[in-house]
mmCIF file of C-alpha atoms in Angstrom:
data_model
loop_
_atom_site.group_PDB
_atom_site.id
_atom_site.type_symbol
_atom_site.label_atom_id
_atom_site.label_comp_id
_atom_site.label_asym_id
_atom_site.label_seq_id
_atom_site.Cartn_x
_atom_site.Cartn_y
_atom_site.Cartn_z
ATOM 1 C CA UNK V 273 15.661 -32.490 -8.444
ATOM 2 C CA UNK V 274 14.368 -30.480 -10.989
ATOM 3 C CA UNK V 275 10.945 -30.820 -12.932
ATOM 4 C CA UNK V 276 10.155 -28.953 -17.087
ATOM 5 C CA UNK V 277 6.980 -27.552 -17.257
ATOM 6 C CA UNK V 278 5.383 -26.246 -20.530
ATOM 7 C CA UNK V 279 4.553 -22.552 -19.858
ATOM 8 C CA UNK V 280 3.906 -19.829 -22.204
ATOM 9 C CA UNK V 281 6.924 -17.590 -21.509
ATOM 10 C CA UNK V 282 9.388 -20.070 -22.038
ATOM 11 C CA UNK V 283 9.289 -23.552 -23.664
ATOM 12 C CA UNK V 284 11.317 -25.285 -20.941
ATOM 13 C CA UNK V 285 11.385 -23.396 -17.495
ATOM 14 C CA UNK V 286 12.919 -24.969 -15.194
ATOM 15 C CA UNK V 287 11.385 -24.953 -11.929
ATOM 16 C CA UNK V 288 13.243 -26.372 -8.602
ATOM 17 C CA UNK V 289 12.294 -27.034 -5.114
ATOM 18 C CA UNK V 290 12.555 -24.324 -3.960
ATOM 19 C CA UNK V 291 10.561 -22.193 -6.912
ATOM 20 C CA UNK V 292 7.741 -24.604 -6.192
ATOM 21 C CA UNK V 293 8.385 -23.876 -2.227
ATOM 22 C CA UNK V 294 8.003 -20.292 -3.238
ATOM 23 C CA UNK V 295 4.734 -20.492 -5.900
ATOM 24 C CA UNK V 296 3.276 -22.546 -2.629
ATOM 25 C CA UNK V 297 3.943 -19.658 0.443
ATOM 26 C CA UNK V 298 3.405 -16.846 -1.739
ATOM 27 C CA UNK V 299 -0.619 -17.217 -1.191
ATOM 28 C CA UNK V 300 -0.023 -18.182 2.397
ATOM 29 C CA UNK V 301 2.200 -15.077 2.515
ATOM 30 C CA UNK V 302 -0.612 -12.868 0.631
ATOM 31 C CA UNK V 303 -3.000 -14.242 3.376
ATOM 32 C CA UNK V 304 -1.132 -13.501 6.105
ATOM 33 C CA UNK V 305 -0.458 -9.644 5.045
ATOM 34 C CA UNK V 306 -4.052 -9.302 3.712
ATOM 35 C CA UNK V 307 -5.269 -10.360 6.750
ATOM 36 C CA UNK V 308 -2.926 -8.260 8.913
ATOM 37 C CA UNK V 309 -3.837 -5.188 7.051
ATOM 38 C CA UNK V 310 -8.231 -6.391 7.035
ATOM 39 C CA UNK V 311 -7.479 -5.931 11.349
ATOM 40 C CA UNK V 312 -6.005 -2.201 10.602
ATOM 41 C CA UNK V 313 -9.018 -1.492 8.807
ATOM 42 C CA UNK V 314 -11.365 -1.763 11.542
ATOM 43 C CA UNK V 315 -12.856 0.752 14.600
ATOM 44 C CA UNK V 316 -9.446 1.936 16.054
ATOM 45 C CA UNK V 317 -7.898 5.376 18.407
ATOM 46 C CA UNK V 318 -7.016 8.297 16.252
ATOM 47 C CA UNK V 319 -3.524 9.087 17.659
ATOM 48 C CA UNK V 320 -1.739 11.762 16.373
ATOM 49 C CA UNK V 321 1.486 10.886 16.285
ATOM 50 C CA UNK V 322 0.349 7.790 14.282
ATOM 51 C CA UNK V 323 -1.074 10.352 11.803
ATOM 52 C CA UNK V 324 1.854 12.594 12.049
ATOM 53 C CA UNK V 325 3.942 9.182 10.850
ATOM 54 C CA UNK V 326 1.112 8.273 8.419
ATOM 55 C CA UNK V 327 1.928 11.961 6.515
ATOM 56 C CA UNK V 328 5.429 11.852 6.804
ATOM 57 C CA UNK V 329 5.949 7.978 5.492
ATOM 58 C CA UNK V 330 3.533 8.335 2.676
ATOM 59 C CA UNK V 331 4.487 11.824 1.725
ATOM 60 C CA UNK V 332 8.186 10.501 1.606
ATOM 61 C CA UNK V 333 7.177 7.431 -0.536
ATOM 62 C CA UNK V 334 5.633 10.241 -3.381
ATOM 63 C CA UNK V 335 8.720 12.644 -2.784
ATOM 64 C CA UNK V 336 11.833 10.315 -2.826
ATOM 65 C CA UNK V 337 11.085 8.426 -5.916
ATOM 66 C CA UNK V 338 9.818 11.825 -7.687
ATOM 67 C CA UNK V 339 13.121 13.549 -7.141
ATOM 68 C CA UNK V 340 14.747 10.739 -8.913
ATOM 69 C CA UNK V 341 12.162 10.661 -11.708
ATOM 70 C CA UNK V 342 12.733 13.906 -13.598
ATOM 71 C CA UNK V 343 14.283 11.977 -16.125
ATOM 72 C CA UNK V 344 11.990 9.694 -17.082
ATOM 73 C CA UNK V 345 8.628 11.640 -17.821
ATOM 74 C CA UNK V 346 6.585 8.513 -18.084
ATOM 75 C CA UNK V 347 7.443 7.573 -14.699
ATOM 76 C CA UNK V 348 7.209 10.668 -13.476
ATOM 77 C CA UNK V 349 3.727 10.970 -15.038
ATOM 78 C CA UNK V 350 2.362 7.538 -13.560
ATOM 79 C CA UNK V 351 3.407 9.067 -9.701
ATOM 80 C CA UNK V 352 1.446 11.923 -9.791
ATOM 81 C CA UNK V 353 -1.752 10.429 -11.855
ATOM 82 C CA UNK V 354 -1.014 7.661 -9.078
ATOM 83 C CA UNK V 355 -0.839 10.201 -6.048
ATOM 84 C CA UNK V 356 -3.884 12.439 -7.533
ATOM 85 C CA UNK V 357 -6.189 9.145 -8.043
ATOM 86 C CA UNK V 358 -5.093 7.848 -4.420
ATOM 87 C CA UNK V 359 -5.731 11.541 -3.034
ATOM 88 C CA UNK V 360 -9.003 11.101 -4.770
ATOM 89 C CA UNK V 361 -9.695 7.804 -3.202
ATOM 90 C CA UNK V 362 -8.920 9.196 -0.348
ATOM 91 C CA UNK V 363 -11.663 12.062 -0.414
ATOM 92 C CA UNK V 364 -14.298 9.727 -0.512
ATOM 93 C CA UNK V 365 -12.851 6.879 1.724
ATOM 94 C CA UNK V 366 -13.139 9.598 3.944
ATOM 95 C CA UNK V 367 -16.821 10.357 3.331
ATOM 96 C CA UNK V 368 -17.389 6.817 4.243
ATOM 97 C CA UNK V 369 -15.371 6.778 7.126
ATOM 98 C CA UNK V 370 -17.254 6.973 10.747
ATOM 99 C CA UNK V 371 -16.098 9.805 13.270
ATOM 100 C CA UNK V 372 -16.807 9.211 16.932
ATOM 101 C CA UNK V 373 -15.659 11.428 19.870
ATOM 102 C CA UNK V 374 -16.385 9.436 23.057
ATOM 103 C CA UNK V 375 -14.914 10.302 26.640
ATOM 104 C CA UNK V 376 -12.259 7.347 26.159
ATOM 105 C CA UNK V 377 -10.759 9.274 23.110
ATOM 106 C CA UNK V 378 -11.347 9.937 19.440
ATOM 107 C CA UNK V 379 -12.345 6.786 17.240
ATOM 108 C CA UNK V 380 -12.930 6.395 13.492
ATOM 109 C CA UNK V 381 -13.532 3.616 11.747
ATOM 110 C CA UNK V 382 -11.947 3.653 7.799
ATOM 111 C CA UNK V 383 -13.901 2.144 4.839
ATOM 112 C CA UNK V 384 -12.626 -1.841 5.038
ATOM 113 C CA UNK V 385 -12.628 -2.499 1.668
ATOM 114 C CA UNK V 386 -11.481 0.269 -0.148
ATOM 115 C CA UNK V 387 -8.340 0.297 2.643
ATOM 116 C CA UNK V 388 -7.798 -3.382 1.387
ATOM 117 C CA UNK V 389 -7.826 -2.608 -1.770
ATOM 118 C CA UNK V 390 -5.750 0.470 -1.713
ATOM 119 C CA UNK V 391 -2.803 -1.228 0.214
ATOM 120 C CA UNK V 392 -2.917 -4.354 -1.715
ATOM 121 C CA UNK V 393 -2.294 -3.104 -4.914
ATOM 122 C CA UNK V 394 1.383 -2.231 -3.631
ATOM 123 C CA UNK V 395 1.622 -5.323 -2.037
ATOM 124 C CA UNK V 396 0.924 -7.405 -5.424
ATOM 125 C CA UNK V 397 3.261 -5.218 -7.210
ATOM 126 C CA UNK V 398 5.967 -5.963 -4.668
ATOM 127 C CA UNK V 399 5.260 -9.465 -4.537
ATOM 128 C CA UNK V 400 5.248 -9.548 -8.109
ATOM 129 C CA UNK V 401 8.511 -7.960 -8.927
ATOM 130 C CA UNK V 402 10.247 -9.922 -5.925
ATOM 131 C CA UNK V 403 8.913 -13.199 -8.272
ATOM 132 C CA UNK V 404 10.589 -11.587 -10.879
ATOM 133 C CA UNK V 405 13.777 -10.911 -9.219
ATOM 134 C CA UNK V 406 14.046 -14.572 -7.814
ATOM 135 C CA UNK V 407 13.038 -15.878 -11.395
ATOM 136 C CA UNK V 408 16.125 -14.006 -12.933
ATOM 137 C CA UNK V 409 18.588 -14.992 -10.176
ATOM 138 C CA UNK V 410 21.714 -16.100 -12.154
ATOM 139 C CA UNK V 411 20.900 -15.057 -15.499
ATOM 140 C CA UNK V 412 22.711 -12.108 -16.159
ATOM 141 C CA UNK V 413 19.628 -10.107 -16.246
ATOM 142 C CA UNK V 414 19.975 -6.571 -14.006
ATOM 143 C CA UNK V 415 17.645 -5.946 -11.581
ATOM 144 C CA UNK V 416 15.704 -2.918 -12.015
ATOM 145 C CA UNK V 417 15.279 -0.332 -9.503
ATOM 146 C CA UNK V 418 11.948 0.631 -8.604
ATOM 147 C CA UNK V 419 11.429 3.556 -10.192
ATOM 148 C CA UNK V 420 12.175 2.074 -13.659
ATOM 149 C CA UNK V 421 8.772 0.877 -13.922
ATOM 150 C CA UNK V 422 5.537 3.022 -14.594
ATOM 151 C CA UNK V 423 3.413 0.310 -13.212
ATOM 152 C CA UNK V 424 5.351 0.273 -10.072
ATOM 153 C CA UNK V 425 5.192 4.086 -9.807
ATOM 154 C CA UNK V 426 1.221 4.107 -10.391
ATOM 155 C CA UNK V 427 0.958 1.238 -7.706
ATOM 156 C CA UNK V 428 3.360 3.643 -5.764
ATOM 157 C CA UNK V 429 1.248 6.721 -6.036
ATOM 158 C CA UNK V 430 -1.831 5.367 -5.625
ATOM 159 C CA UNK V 431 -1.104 3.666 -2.018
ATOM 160 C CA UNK V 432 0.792 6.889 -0.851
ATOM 161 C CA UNK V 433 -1.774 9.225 -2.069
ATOM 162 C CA UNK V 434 -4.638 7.139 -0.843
ATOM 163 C CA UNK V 435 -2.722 6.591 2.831
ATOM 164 C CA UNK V 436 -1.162 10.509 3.165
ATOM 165 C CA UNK V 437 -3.471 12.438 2.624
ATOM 166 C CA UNK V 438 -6.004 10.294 4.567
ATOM 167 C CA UNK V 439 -3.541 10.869 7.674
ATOM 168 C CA UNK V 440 -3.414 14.298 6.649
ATOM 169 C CA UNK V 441 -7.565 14.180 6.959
ATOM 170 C CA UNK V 442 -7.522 12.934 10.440
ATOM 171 C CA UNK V 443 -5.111 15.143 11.633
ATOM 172 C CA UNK V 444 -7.644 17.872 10.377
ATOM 173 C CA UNK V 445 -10.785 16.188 12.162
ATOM 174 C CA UNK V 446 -8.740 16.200 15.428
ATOM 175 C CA UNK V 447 -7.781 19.506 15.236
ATOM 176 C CA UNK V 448 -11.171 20.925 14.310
ATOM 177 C CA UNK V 449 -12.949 18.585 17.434
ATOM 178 C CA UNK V 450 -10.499 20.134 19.665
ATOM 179 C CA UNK V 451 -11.075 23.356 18.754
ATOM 180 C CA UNK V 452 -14.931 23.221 19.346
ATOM 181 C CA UNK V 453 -14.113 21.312 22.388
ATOM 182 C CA UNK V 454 -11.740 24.368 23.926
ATOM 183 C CA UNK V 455 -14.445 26.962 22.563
ATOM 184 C CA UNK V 456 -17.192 25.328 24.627
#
């Protein structure tokens, strides 16, 4: 069964079961990861091998894509303004973020919203290019690769900046509590 709807990118798009199965999950889907990601966002242990991971994921997702983006100066340029306004949301997430040292451990709680924000820009992106991906299924169109998209590479840099250097930041605040601990 297949239903025509008007639309404004095409005259008659044809949309089947299971694209109308898919335009209904995808806000269940965004609901789900939103709120997966609002419970990361809250009071949680600073452990440093989470940290450690936090530097080395996020500092891979700026360094793979920008060794394959010399060629493309546009992209290339949309990464690092990406990366340096993430880095920058970064610096003052962490001026809102709360530092505790208790006896149980080391706790910090991370600025909710801008966290949401931050990790569901790349999110949308995804979603949005997997939408486009399913939409040209069968028509001869080649799928891009990631990194042929400046949008995708802002979204990119943004998130990683934002996340790595963040991880970086903690690392920091643990090692600088620990040193004043062993001086006392």
């Amino acid at each position: 069964m297949r239903f025509f709807l008007n639309t404004a990118f095409s005259p008659h798009m044809e949309f089947s079961i299971t694209t109308l199965a898919l335009l209904v999950l995808t806000p269940l889907l965004v609901w789900r990861i939103y709120s997966r990601i609002k419970k990361q966002m809250q009071r949680q242990r600073s452990i440093g091998s989470r940290h450690y991971t936090g530097v080395l994921v996020f500092g891979a997702m700026i360094l793979v894509p920008l060794t394959q983006l010399f060629d493309t100066p546009y992209n290339l340029a949309a990464l690092l303004v990406g990366a340096g306004g993430g880095i920058g949301y970064a610096v003052w997430g962490l001026k809102l973020t709360r530092f505790e040292e208790t006896p149980q451990g080391y706790f910090f709680t991370p600025p909710a919203r801008l966290g949401l924000v931050m990790s569901m820009i790349l999110v949308a992106r995804l979603l949005y290019i997997g939408i486009e991906v399913y939409a040209n299924q069968g028509k001869g169109i080649p799928t891009q690769q990631l990194t042929d998209s400046p949008l995708t590479m802002l979204c990119v840099g943004i998130t990683a900046g934002y996340f790595g250097y963040y991880s970086a930041a903690l690392l920091r605040w643990r090692r600088r509590v620990r040193k004043a601990i062993d001086q006392v």
